[in-house]
Short mmCIF file of C-alpha atoms in Angstrom, two decimals:
data_model
loop_
_atom_site.label_atom_id
_atom_site.label_comp_id
_atom_site.label_asym_id
_atom_site.label_seq_id
_atom_site.Cartn_x
_atom_site.Cartn_y
_atom_site.Cartn_z
CA UNK A 14 0.00 0.00 0.00
CA UNK A 15 1.67 3.31 -1.05
CA UNK A 16 1.83 6.02 1.60
CA UNK A 17 -0.04 8.16 2.44
CA UNK A 18 -2.89 5.74 3.05
CA UNK A 19 -5.58 8.43 3.16
CA UNK A 20 -6.06 11.80 1.42
CA UNK A 21 -3.86 14.46 3.03
CA UNK A 22 -6.72 16.26 4.80
CA UNK A 23 -7.90 13.04 6.46
CA UNK A 24 -4.63 11.45 7.58
CA UNK A 25 -5.75 11.85 11.18
CA UNK A 26 -8.05 8.86 10.49
CA UNK A 27 -5.19 6.49 9.64
CA UNK A 28 -5.34 4.76 13.05
CA UNK A 29 -8.80 3.54 11.96
CA UNK A 30 -7.74 1.94 8.67
CA UNK A 31 -8.70 -1.52 9.93
CA UNK A 32 -12.26 -0.34 9.22
CA UNK A 33 -11.45 0.43 5.58
CA UNK A 34 -13.08 -2.71 4.20
CA UNK A 35 -14.32 -3.22 0.65
CA UNK A 36 -17.27 -5.56 1.20
CA UNK A 37 -20.42 -5.66 3.30
CA UNK A 38 -19.45 -9.13 4.48
CA UNK A 39 -16.16 -7.84 5.95
CA UNK A 40 -17.70 -4.72 7.45
CA UNK A 41 -20.53 -6.67 9.00
CA UNK A 42 -18.14 -9.30 10.43
CA UNK A 43 -15.99 -6.56 11.98
CA UNK A 44 -19.06 -4.92 13.50
CA UNK A 45 -20.20 -8.21 15.02
CA UNK A 46 -16.75 -9.07 16.41
CA UNK A 47 -16.14 -5.64 17.98
CA UNK A 48 -17.04 -4.56 21.48
CA UNK A 49 -19.48 -1.72 21.95
CA UNK A 50 -16.59 0.42 23.26
CA UNK A 51 -14.66 -0.17 20.02
CA UNK A 52 -17.71 0.62 17.88
CA UNK A 53 -18.49 3.77 19.83
CA UNK A 54 -14.88 5.00 19.56
CA UNK A 55 -14.91 4.57 15.75
CA UNK A 56 -18.38 6.08 15.53
CA UNK A 57 -17.40 9.20 17.51
CA UNK A 58 -14.23 9.81 15.50
CA UNK A 59 -15.96 9.34 12.15
CA UNK A 60 -19.07 11.33 13.01
CA UNK A 61 -16.91 14.30 13.99
CA UNK A 62 -15.19 14.20 10.58
CA UNK A 63 -18.19 13.46 8.31
CA UNK A 64 -19.07 17.11 7.76
CA UNK A 65 -15.67 17.42 6.06
CA UNK A 66 -15.54 13.96 4.48
CA UNK A 67 -18.86 14.05 2.60
CA UNK A 68 -18.19 17.30 0.67
CA UNK A 69 -14.79 15.81 -0.21
CA UNK A 70 -16.32 12.56 -1.46
CA UNK A 71 -18.93 14.51 -3.38
CA UNK A 72 -16.19 15.51 -5.82
CA UNK A 73 -15.59 11.93 -6.93
CA UNK A 74 -17.74 9.96 -9.34
CA UNK A 75 -17.90 6.30 -8.25
CA UNK A 76 -15.62 5.13 -11.06
CA UNK A 77 -11.82 5.40 -11.10
CA UNK A 78 -11.36 6.45 -7.52
CA UNK A 79 -7.78 7.17 -6.33
CA UNK A 80 -6.76 4.50 -3.77
CA UNK A 81 -6.48 7.00 -0.90
CA UNK A 82 -9.98 8.27 -1.58
CA UNK A 83 -11.29 4.74 -1.88
CA UNK A 84 -9.93 3.87 1.58
CA UNK A 85 -11.61 6.95 3.03
CA UNK A 86 -14.86 6.03 1.26
CA UNK A 87 -14.74 2.51 2.75
CA UNK A 88 -14.38 4.09 6.20
CA UNK A 89 -17.70 5.88 5.61
CA UNK A 90 -19.32 2.61 4.51
CA UNK A 91 -18.17 1.10 7.82
CA UNK A 92 -19.74 4.04 9.62
CA UNK A 93 -23.01 3.23 7.79
CA UNK A 94 -22.60 -0.41 8.87
CA UNK A 95 -22.11 0.35 12.56
CA UNK A 96 -24.46 3.34 12.85
CA UNK A 97 -27.47 1.16 13.83
CA UNK A 98 -25.37 -0.47 16.58
CA UNK A 99 -24.30 2.90 17.99
CA UNK A 100 -27.53 4.82 17.44
CA UNK A 101 -30.33 2.28 17.78
CA UNK A 102 -29.31 -0.96 19.46
CA UNK A 103 -26.54 -0.05 21.90
CA UNK A 104 -24.98 -3.43 21.18
CA UNK A 105 -23.04 -4.68 18.13
CA UNK A 106 -25.81 -6.86 16.73
CA UNK A 107 -29.49 -6.23 16.10
CA UNK A 108 -31.40 -6.71 19.37
CA UNK A 109 -33.34 -9.99 19.08
CA UNK A 110 -32.16 -10.18 15.48
CA UNK A 111 -31.60 -12.99 12.98
CA UNK A 112 -27.95 -14.05 12.61
CA UNK A 113 -26.62 -11.57 10.05
CA UNK A 114 -24.13 -14.13 8.69
CA UNK A 115 -27.15 -16.10 7.40
CA UNK A 116 -28.21 -13.01 5.43
CA UNK A 117 -25.91 -13.34 2.47
CA UNK A 118 -25.06 -10.36 0.28
CA UNK A 119 -25.76 -11.31 -3.33
CA UNK A 120 -23.44 -9.00 -5.20
CA UNK A 121 -20.12 -9.50 -3.41
CA UNK B 19 -50.98 16.55 8.89
CA UNK B 20 -53.33 15.05 6.38
CA UNK B 21 -56.17 12.82 7.49
CA UNK B 22 -54.93 9.26 7.66
CA UNK B 23 -58.07 7.38 6.76
CA UNK B 24 -59.25 9.20 3.70
CA UNK B 25 -61.67 6.68 2.25
CA UNK B 26 -62.79 4.68 5.25
CA UNK B 27 -66.06 2.98 4.44
CA UNK B 28 -69.04 2.84 6.78
CA UNK B 29 -69.61 -0.92 6.80
CA UNK B 30 -68.04 -3.01 9.57
CA UNK B 31 -68.01 -0.03 11.88
CA UNK B 32 -65.98 2.09 9.50
CA UNK B 33 -63.30 -0.50 8.85
CA UNK B 34 -61.43 -1.33 5.64
CA UNK B 35 -62.90 -4.80 5.64
CA UNK B 36 -66.20 -3.09 4.77
CA UNK B 37 -64.89 -2.67 1.22
CA UNK B 38 -64.59 -6.42 0.88
CA UNK B 39 -67.50 -8.03 2.74
CA UNK B 40 -67.00 -11.33 0.86
CA UNK B 41 -63.77 -11.89 2.80
CA UNK B 42 -65.51 -11.92 6.16
CA UNK B 43 -63.73 -11.15 9.40
CA UNK B 44 -63.25 -14.62 10.87
CA UNK B 45 -60.08 -16.29 12.11
CA UNK B 46 -57.50 -17.96 9.88
CA UNK B 47 -56.84 -21.70 10.31
CA UNK B 48 -53.29 -22.15 11.57
CA UNK B 49 -52.73 -25.50 9.87
CA UNK B 50 -52.11 -23.82 6.49
CA UNK B 51 -48.64 -23.02 7.83
CA UNK B 52 -47.75 -26.50 9.05
CA UNK B 53 -49.55 -29.01 6.84
CA UNK B 54 -47.39 -30.98 4.41
CA UNK B 55 -50.54 -31.80 2.42
CA UNK B 56 -51.33 -28.09 2.13
CA UNK B 57 -47.81 -27.42 0.88
CA UNK B 58 -48.17 -30.09 -1.81
CA UNK B 59 -51.46 -28.53 -2.92
CA UNK B 60 -49.87 -25.07 -3.08
CA UNK B 61 -47.07 -26.47 -5.22
CA UNK B 62 -49.51 -28.05 -7.63
CA UNK B 63 -52.26 -25.42 -7.83
CA UNK B 64 -50.28 -22.22 -7.31
CA UNK B 65 -46.54 -22.29 -7.92
CA UNK B 66 -46.72 -24.52 -10.98
CA UNK B 67 -49.47 -22.31 -12.44
CA UNK B 68 -48.63 -18.66 -11.88
CA UNK B 69 -46.12 -16.12 -13.14
CA UNK B 70 -43.06 -15.87 -10.89
CA UNK B 71 -40.49 -13.09 -10.95
CA UNK B 72 -36.97 -14.45 -11.35
CA UNK B 73 -34.74 -11.46 -12.09
CA UNK B 74 -34.45 -7.94 -13.52
CA UNK B 75 -33.78 -7.26 -17.19
CA UNK B 76 -30.54 -5.46 -16.20
CA UNK B 77 -29.15 -8.87 -15.24
CA UNK B 78 -29.53 -9.90 -18.91
CA UNK B 79 -28.31 -6.77 -20.63
CA UNK B 80 -26.12 -8.35 -23.35
CA UNK B 81 -26.69 -11.22 -25.81
CA UNK B 82 -25.40 -14.39 -24.16
CA UNK B 83 -26.10 -13.15 -20.62
CA UNK B 84 -27.81 -15.89 -18.66
CA UNK B 85 -29.25 -16.25 -15.18
CA UNK B 86 -30.14 -19.46 -13.37
CA UNK B 87 -32.92 -19.71 -10.83
CA UNK B 88 -33.43 -22.86 -8.82
CA UNK B 89 -37.13 -23.11 -8.04
CA UNK B 90 -37.40 -25.75 -5.34
CA UNK B 91 -41.15 -25.48 -5.00
CA UNK B 92 -41.51 -26.43 -8.66
CA UNK B 93 -38.78 -29.10 -8.42
CA UNK B 94 -36.84 -27.45 -11.17
CA UNK B 95 -34.10 -25.03 -12.12
CA UNK B 96 -34.64 -22.50 -14.90
CA UNK B 97 -32.14 -20.85 -17.21
CA UNK B 98 -33.15 -17.37 -18.39
CA UNK B 99 -31.03 -16.13 -21.26
CA UNK B 100 -30.79 -13.29 -23.78
CA UNK B 101 -30.21 -14.74 -27.23
CA UNK B 102 -28.06 -13.40 -30.07
CA UNK B 103 -31.28 -11.99 -31.50
CA UNK B 104 -31.91 -10.03 -28.29
CA UNK B 105 -34.86 -12.24 -27.28
CA UNK B 106 -35.22 -13.34 -23.67
CA UNK B 107 -35.90 -17.08 -23.41
CA UNK B 108 -36.19 -19.52 -20.53
CA UNK B 109 -35.58 -23.25 -20.30
CA UNK B 110 -35.70 -26.00 -17.75
CA UNK B 111 -32.09 -26.53 -16.71
CA UNK B 112 -31.98 -30.24 -17.47
CA UNK B 113 -30.09 -32.13 -20.16
CA UNK B 114 -32.03 -34.11 -22.75
CA UNK B 115 -29.56 -36.99 -22.51
CA UNK B 116 -29.60 -38.25 -18.91
CA UNK B 117 -31.10 -35.42 -16.94
CA UNK B 118 -28.05 -33.63 -15.61
CA UNK B 119 -28.47 -30.02 -14.55
CA UNK B 120 -26.83 -28.28 -17.48
CA UNK B 121 -25.73 -24.95 -15.94
CA UNK B 122 -24.37 -25.08 -12.41
CA UNK B 123 -23.28 -21.48 -11.88
CA UNK B 124 -25.83 -18.77 -11.12
CA UNK B 125 -25.14 -16.34 -13.94
CA UNK B 126 -22.71 -15.63 -16.70
CA UNK B 127 -22.27 -14.92 -20.40
CA UNK B 128 -21.64 -17.42 -23.12
CA UNK B 129 -22.43 -18.55 -26.65
CA UNK B 130 -24.30 -21.64 -25.51
CA UNK B 131 -24.53 -24.24 -22.79
CA UNK B 132 -22.47 -27.42 -22.49
CA UNK B 133 -23.59 -30.18 -20.18
CA UNK B 134 -20.73 -31.13 -17.83
CA UNK B 135 -21.70 -34.82 -17.82
CA UNK B 136 -21.15 -35.93 -21.45
CA UNK B 137 -20.65 -32.63 -23.24
CA UNK B 138 -23.98 -32.21 -25.03
CA UNK B 139 -24.06 -28.67 -26.41
CA UNK B 140 -27.08 -26.36 -26.60
CA UNK B 141 -27.41 -22.99 -28.29
CA UNK B 142 -28.64 -19.85 -26.51
CA UNK B 143 -31.99 -20.57 -28.19
CA UNK B 144 -32.11 -23.97 -26.49
CA UNK B 145 -31.58 -26.07 -29.60
CA UNK B 146 -29.34 -29.11 -29.35
CA UNK B 147 -26.21 -28.25 -31.35
CA UNK B 148 -23.79 -31.10 -30.79
CA UNK B 149 -23.74 -34.59 -29.33
CA UNK B 150 -20.34 -36.23 -28.74
CA UNK B 151 -20.07 -39.67 -30.36
CA UNK B 152 -23.47 -39.09 -31.90
CA UNK B 153 -23.25 -42.10 -34.25
CA UNK B 154 -23.43 -44.54 -31.36
CA UNK B 155 -26.95 -43.36 -30.44
CA UNK B 156 -30.09 -44.92 -31.89
CA UNK B 157 -32.42 -42.83 -34.05
CA UNK B 158 -31.39 -39.60 -32.34
CA UNK B 159 -33.74 -36.79 -33.41
CA UNK B 160 -31.63 -33.78 -32.48
CA UNK B 161 -34.29 -31.32 -33.68
CA UNK B 162 -36.63 -32.54 -30.94
CA UNK B 163 -34.02 -32.71 -28.18
CA UNK B 164 -33.47 -29.10 -27.29
CA UNK B 165 -33.79 -27.76 -23.75
CA UNK B 166 -37.42 -27.78 -22.59
CA UNK B 167 -38.76 -24.24 -22.93
CA UNK B 168 -40.40 -22.32 -20.09
CA UNK B 169 -42.78 -19.41 -20.71
CA UNK B 170 -41.12 -16.09 -20.00
CA UNK B 171 -42.27 -12.48 -20.22
CA UNK B 172 -41.15 -9.08 -18.97
CA UNK B 173 -43.08 -6.37 -17.15
CA UNK B 174 -41.38 -3.03 -16.37
CA UNK B 175 -38.01 -4.77 -16.55
CA UNK B 176 -39.04 -7.58 -14.17
CA UNK B 177 -38.55 -10.97 -15.81
CA UNK B 178 -41.26 -13.52 -14.97
CA UNK B 179 -41.48 -17.19 -15.84
CA UNK B 180 -44.40 -19.59 -15.75
CA UNK B 181 -43.72 -23.29 -15.27
CA UNK B 182 -47.13 -24.28 -16.63
CA UNK B 183 -46.60 -25.60 -20.21
CA UNK B 184 -49.88 -23.88 -21.10
CA UNK B 185 -50.29 -20.77 -18.92
CA UNK B 186 -53.91 -19.82 -18.44
CA UNK B 187 -53.12 -16.13 -18.72
CA UNK B 188 -50.48 -13.86 -20.21
CA UNK B 189 -48.27 -12.01 -17.74
CA UNK B 190 -50.13 -8.79 -18.54
CA UNK B 191 -53.46 -10.44 -17.80
CA UNK B 192 -52.07 -11.95 -14.63
CA UNK B 193 -50.80 -8.60 -13.30
CA UNK B 194 -53.96 -6.84 -14.43
CA UNK B 195 -54.91 -3.56 -12.82
CA UNK B 196 -51.93 -3.53 -10.47
CA UNK B 197 -49.65 -3.17 -13.50
CA UNK B 198 -51.84 -0.46 -15.00
CA UNK B 199 -51.73 1.55 -11.78
CA UNK B 200 -47.93 1.35 -11.62
CA UNK B 201 -47.34 2.26 -15.27
CA UNK B 202 -44.95 5.18 -15.52
CA UNK B 203 -42.97 4.51 -12.37
CA UNK B 204 -39.31 5.02 -13.42
CA UNK B 205 -38.20 1.44 -12.73
CA UNK B 206 -35.49 1.57 -15.40
CA UNK B 207 -33.74 4.64 -13.94
CA UNK B 208 -34.26 3.49 -10.36
CA UNK B 209 -32.78 0.06 -10.99
CA UNK B 210 -29.25 1.05 -11.98
CA UNK B 211 -27.78 -0.06 -8.68
CA UNK B 212 -29.00 -3.20 -6.95
CA UNK B 213 -27.94 -4.71 -3.64
CA UNK B 214 -29.40 -8.02 -2.64
CA UNK B 215 -29.48 -10.42 0.28
CA UNK B 216 -30.52 -14.00 0.39
CA UNK B 217 -31.35 -16.08 3.42
CA UNK B 218 -32.90 -19.44 4.11
CA UNK B 219 -35.40 -19.04 6.94
CA UNK B 220 -37.03 -21.85 8.85
CA UNK B 221 -40.60 -20.78 8.29
CA UNK B 222 -43.52 -21.42 5.97
CA UNK B 223 -43.55 -19.07 2.98
CA UNK B 224 -46.86 -17.53 4.08
CA UNK B 225 -45.54 -16.77 7.57
CA UNK B 226 -42.67 -14.89 5.95
CA UNK B 227 -44.89 -13.22 3.37
CA UNK B 228 -47.57 -12.19 5.85
CA UNK B 229 -45.05 -10.41 8.04
CA UNK B 230 -44.50 -7.99 5.15
CA UNK B 231 -48.17 -7.59 4.29
CA UNK B 232 -48.97 -5.54 7.36
CA UNK B 233 -47.28 -2.75 9.31
CA UNK B 234 -49.30 -3.20 12.50
CA UNK B 235 -46.09 -4.74 13.90
CA UNK B 236 -43.85 -1.74 13.16
CA UNK B 237 -44.42 0.20 16.37
CA UNK B 238 -43.64 -2.90 18.43
CA UNK B 239 -41.16 -5.15 16.64
CA UNK B 240 -39.23 -2.25 15.07
CA UNK B 241 -39.44 0.14 18.01
CA UNK B 242 -35.65 0.42 18.19
CA UNK B 243 -34.86 0.59 14.48
CA UNK B 244 -37.81 2.76 13.48
CA UNK B 245 -38.69 4.76 16.60
CA UNK B 246 -40.52 7.55 14.79
CA UNK B 247 -40.26 7.06 11.02
CA UNK B 248 -43.53 5.18 10.56
CA UNK B 249 -45.39 6.03 13.74
CA UNK B 250 -46.51 9.35 15.17
CA UNK B 251 -48.66 10.53 18.05
CA UNK B 252 -51.52 10.85 15.53
CA UNK B 253 -50.90 7.41 14.05
CA UNK B 254 -49.27 5.25 16.74
CA UNK B 255 -50.17 1.94 15.07
CA UNK B 256 -48.99 2.82 11.57
CA UNK B 257 -52.46 2.73 10.04
CA UNK B 258 -52.18 2.55 6.29
CA UNK B 259 -53.28 5.49 4.17
CA UNK B 260 -55.04 3.29 1.65
CA UNK B 261 -55.50 -0.37 0.78
CA UNK B 262 -56.74 -1.97 -2.38
CA UNK B 263 -57.26 -5.60 -3.28
CA UNK B 264 -57.03 -6.89 -6.83
CA UNK B 265 -58.28 -10.34 -7.84
CA UNK B 266 -55.06 -11.90 -6.55
CA UNK B 267 -52.70 -9.07 -5.74
CA UNK B 268 -52.84 -6.30 -3.17
CA UNK B 269 -51.61 -2.77 -2.62
CA UNK B 270 -51.16 -0.73 0.55
CA UNK B 271 -50.12 2.87 0.98
CA UNK B 272 -47.80 3.24 3.96
CA UNK B 273 -47.81 6.12 6.38
CA UNK B 274 -44.57 7.98 7.06
CA UNK B 275 -44.03 10.51 9.80
CA UNK B 276 -42.83 13.66 8.06
CA UNK B 277 -41.80 15.04 11.48
CA UNK B 278 -39.48 12.06 12.02
CA UNK B 279 -36.17 13.08 13.64
CA UNK B 280 -33.26 11.30 11.95
CA UNK B 281 -30.33 10.00 13.99
CA UNK B 282 -26.97 11.77 13.37
CA UNK B 283 -25.68 9.39 10.67
CA UNK B 284 -29.17 9.13 9.17
CA UNK B 285 -29.24 12.94 8.89
CA UNK B 286 -25.92 12.88 7.02
CA UNK B 287 -27.33 10.22 4.72
CA UNK B 288 -30.46 12.27 4.04
CA UNK B 289 -28.32 15.22 2.90
CA UNK B 290 -26.95 13.13 0.06
CA UNK B 291 -30.02 11.74 -1.49
CA UNK B 292 -31.31 8.60 0.10
CA UNK B 293 -34.19 9.33 2.44
CA UNK B 294 -36.19 6.83 4.45
CA UNK B 295 -39.18 9.10 5.01
CA UNK B 296 -39.65 12.09 2.79
CA UNK B 297 -41.43 15.25 3.68
CA UNK B 298 -43.32 16.15 0.55
CA UNK B 299 -43.23 14.35 -2.77
CA UNK B 300 -43.37 15.15 -6.47
CA UNK B 301 -47.05 14.48 -6.94
CA UNK B 302 -47.09 14.91 -10.70
CA UNK B 303 -44.41 12.33 -11.37
CA UNK B 304 -46.01 9.45 -9.51
CA UNK B 305 -48.41 7.01 -11.17
CA UNK B 306 -51.88 6.62 -9.63
CA UNK B 307 -50.86 3.40 -7.91
CA UNK B 308 -48.15 5.17 -5.90
CA UNK B 309 -49.35 7.33 -3.01
CA UNK B 310 -52.91 7.19 -4.38
CA UNK B 311 -54.28 9.50 -1.67
CA UNK B 312 -51.55 12.05 -2.45
CA UNK B 313 -50.84 12.30 1.24
CA UNK B 314 -47.93 14.34 2.55
CA UNK B 315 -47.51 11.65 5.23
CA UNK B 316 -46.75 8.94 2.74
CA UNK B 317 -43.61 6.78 2.79
CA UNK B 318 -43.89 3.66 0.63
CA UNK B 319 -46.36 1.91 -1.61
CA UNK B 320 -46.46 -1.81 -1.00
CA UNK B 321 -47.38 -3.89 -4.06
CA UNK B 322 -47.90 -7.57 -3.31
CA UNK B 323 -47.89 -9.59 -6.50
CA UNK B 324 -49.34 -13.00 -5.78
CA UNK B 325 -47.99 -15.31 -4.63
CA UNK B 326 -44.58 -14.19 -3.42
CA UNK B 327 -43.26 -11.04 -5.08
CA UNK B 328 -43.26 -7.68 -3.29
CA UNK B 329 -42.42 -4.39 -5.01
CA UNK B 330 -42.17 -1.63 -2.42
CA UNK B 331 -41.70 1.74 -4.07
CA UNK B 332 -40.84 5.18 -2.79
CA UNK B 333 -39.62 8.14 -4.79
CA UNK B 334 -36.34 7.40 -6.54
CA UNK B 335 -35.78 4.12 -4.73
CA UNK B 336 -37.58 0.85 -4.28
CA UNK B 337 -36.99 -2.60 -2.90
CA UNK B 338 -38.35 -6.04 -3.60
CA UNK B 339 -38.87 -9.23 -1.67
CA UNK B 340 -39.18 -12.59 -3.34
CA UNK B 341 -39.96 -15.68 -1.33
CA UNK B 342 -39.18 -19.15 -2.63
CA UNK B 343 -40.77 -22.01 -0.71
CA UNK B 344 -38.48 -25.01 -0.18
CA UNK B 345 -40.59 -27.09 2.18
CA UNK B 346 -43.57 -26.51 4.43
CA UNK B 347 -41.27 -24.93 7.03
CA UNK B 348 -38.38 -23.61 4.94
CA UNK B 349 -38.26 -20.60 2.62
CA UNK B 350 -35.61 -18.75 0.67
CA UNK B 351 -36.01 -15.03 1.14
CA UNK B 352 -34.39 -12.72 -1.41
CA UNK B 353 -34.47 -9.01 -0.83
CA UNK B 354 -33.07 -6.40 -3.20
CA UNK B 355 -32.80 -2.64 -2.75
CA UNK B 356 -32.57 -0.54 -5.90
CA UNK B 357 -31.16 2.94 -6.37
CA UNK B 358 -30.42 5.21 -9.33
CA UNK B 359 -26.73 5.41 -10.27
CA UNK B 360 -24.86 7.38 -7.64
CA UNK B 361 -23.17 10.37 -9.27
CA UNK B 362 -20.59 10.67 -6.51
CA UNK B 363 -19.22 8.81 -3.50
CA UNK B 364 -21.21 10.84 -0.97
CA UNK B 365 -24.39 9.57 -2.61
CA UNK B 366 -23.04 6.02 -2.44
CA UNK B 367 -22.51 6.48 1.29
CA UNK B 368 -26.11 7.67 1.55
CA UNK B 369 -27.36 4.59 -0.32
CA UNK B 370 -25.26 2.35 1.89
CA UNK B 371 -26.77 3.77 5.05
CA UNK B 372 -30.31 3.26 3.68
CA UNK B 373 -29.79 -0.32 2.70
CA UNK B 374 -28.01 -1.25 5.94
CA UNK B 375 -30.91 0.17 7.97
CA UNK B 376 -33.27 -1.93 5.84
CA UNK B 377 -31.11 -4.99 6.41
CA UNK B 378 -31.11 -4.57 10.17
CA UNK B 379 -34.89 -4.08 10.15
CA UNK B 380 -35.26 -7.24 8.05
CA UNK B 381 -33.12 -9.11 10.61
CA UNK B 382 -35.76 -8.22 13.19
CA UNK B 383 -38.44 -9.61 10.87
CA UNK B 384 -36.48 -12.76 10.01
CA UNK B 385 -35.91 -13.70 13.65
CA UNK B 386 -39.60 -13.21 14.35
CA UNK B 387 -40.86 -15.43 11.53
CA UNK B 388 -38.56 -18.26 12.64
CA UNK B 389 -39.64 -17.93 16.26
CA UNK B 390 -43.26 -17.98 15.10
CA UNK B 391 -42.84 -21.12 13.01
CA UNK B 392 -41.00 -22.87 15.86
CA UNK B 393 -44.15 -23.05 18.01
CA UNK B 394 -46.88 -23.38 15.38
CA UNK B 395 -46.96 -27.16 15.57
CA UNK B 396 -47.49 -27.13 19.33
CA UNK B 397 -51.20 -27.71 18.87
CA UNK B 398 -51.89 -25.03 21.47
CA UNK B 399 -53.53 -22.69 18.97
CA UNK B 400 -55.76 -23.57 16.05
CA UNK B 401 -56.40 -20.14 14.59
CA UNK B 402 -54.85 -16.77 13.85
CA UNK B 403 -56.75 -13.54 14.39
CA UNK B 404 -56.54 -10.68 11.91
CA UNK B 405 -57.35 -7.02 12.51
CA UNK B 406 -58.56 -4.49 9.96
CA UNK B 407 -55.08 -3.44 8.79
CA UNK B 408 -54.14 -7.07 8.20
CA UNK B 409 -56.56 -7.08 5.26
CA UNK B 410 -53.89 -8.03 2.71
CA UNK B 411 -53.01 -11.09 4.79
CA UNK B 412 -56.64 -12.18 4.82
CA UNK B 413 -56.98 -11.57 1.10
CA UNK B 414 -53.93 -13.58 0.04
CA UNK B 415 -54.97 -16.55 2.19
CA UNK B 416 -58.34 -16.39 0.50
CA UNK B 417 -56.66 -16.47 -2.91
CA UNK B 418 -54.57 -19.50 -1.88
CA UNK B 419 -57.72 -21.26 -0.72
CA UNK B 420 -59.60 -20.47 -3.91
CA UNK B 421 -56.79 -21.61 -6.18
CA UNK B 422 -56.48 -24.89 -4.31
CA UNK B 423 -60.22 -25.39 -4.49
CA UNK B 424 -59.94 -25.09 -8.24
CA UNK B 425 -61.34 -21.68 -8.92
CA UNK B 426 -59.02 -19.15 -10.51
CA UNK B 427 -58.88 -17.07 -7.37
CA UNK B 428 -60.79 -14.25 -8.97
CA UNK B 429 -63.45 -13.85 -6.36
CA UNK B 430 -62.40 -10.55 -4.89
CA UNK B 431 -63.22 -7.12 -6.17
CA UNK B 432 -63.35 -3.84 -4.34
CA UNK B 433 -66.92 -2.99 -3.41
CA UNK B 434 -67.85 0.39 -4.81
#
């Protein structure tokens, strides 16, 4: 992976690169295997930066994304993945939910 | 806010069932969810007779594109393919030689199909092209040994097949007024991006289906995931804005709370296009079958195409459910969310948030249908009770009953 890993303005997020995951399957598995403290820490850091990240991402059409931008974009997809845990359920998985690993994404 | 019950009839104490007195208001026998005999009858009289959605036309965009759908309830697998001539065709996925399943992968592109067993080759049009060591066969009539065709037709980009060798109706006739009411919805533009999930759930197909035919459960089962999007102080039980029954299909107009307060990430998502509950809508662009009451408190229009295909449309986005019975207590559930092409990555983030919220809501539903099925055979209860806003559930059970009894199911019409 060539340095820098993230676009210059967002290099403060590099400690969170483990969340830069390309597929729903990986993001979901990481959500389910994290503690609530870990999810909340990632949530807080990302939420504080989203007001800057989204206008940045708005400049990029979905095709031919530079690798640094793509990693940042995947971080936002992980935020989308864990948002229900942090905002609605207060636990990693859906409360009284079906096992998400049985819910197989069709396009990945 | 607008009045929720705009066309409430006076019969049955002002309830929706008053529109359809022929349906009655009695309980539903529980054994239809547990009886193996019932399941066999449904296979024979319903699933082998009706039009079933198998995919979207976008999945067959180029000549040679093919898609395979295993249809357990019909004991078959079907290949749907776009030919060199652009025509969509469908075939039973079984070799004319010794019955091997010809195509094992789920989709792809090719110039024909080669059976893995002995190498018999079929064209995209299903004709038998080549038989290895052909001379050692006896009176082989290759012209009559193509793949067995299946009836296929397309409505608004949705590809349907019918296993019946002689379908009693065309797809257009089968969809009837529901299709007319939806004409003009921009399915093509809204279908550019599709995300799907697939799960096998341990429940009867009607248990799964029925859980999506009513929203009475939303304020309870989804109280964490949807605290205020579909309920309000004026409408705490998510009463529907409108309901309409067609001979076999059904439609329901779902309430949305325009005053809903999004969570922080939800609010970010809303800024970039994908919105769970809209405040206001583009009235002139929607067909009559979408938000028919033109309510400002509208969220989704639920279209239930009998027996197992749901098209749930909003503005600019829609999702589908398709249920595939496997056994009396096992069902494949496929759910797909559709979005227009994202023009930038912020919009893609917005779409991702929307679909993940849907997924987590569906996980609440999926757990519930399995827990329900797990106790149905206890013998403790013999009947289910249905309230007024569970009208679509009552209707579809009535259609099942009528089709099994041998009528065509066309007994229901909306009382004027």
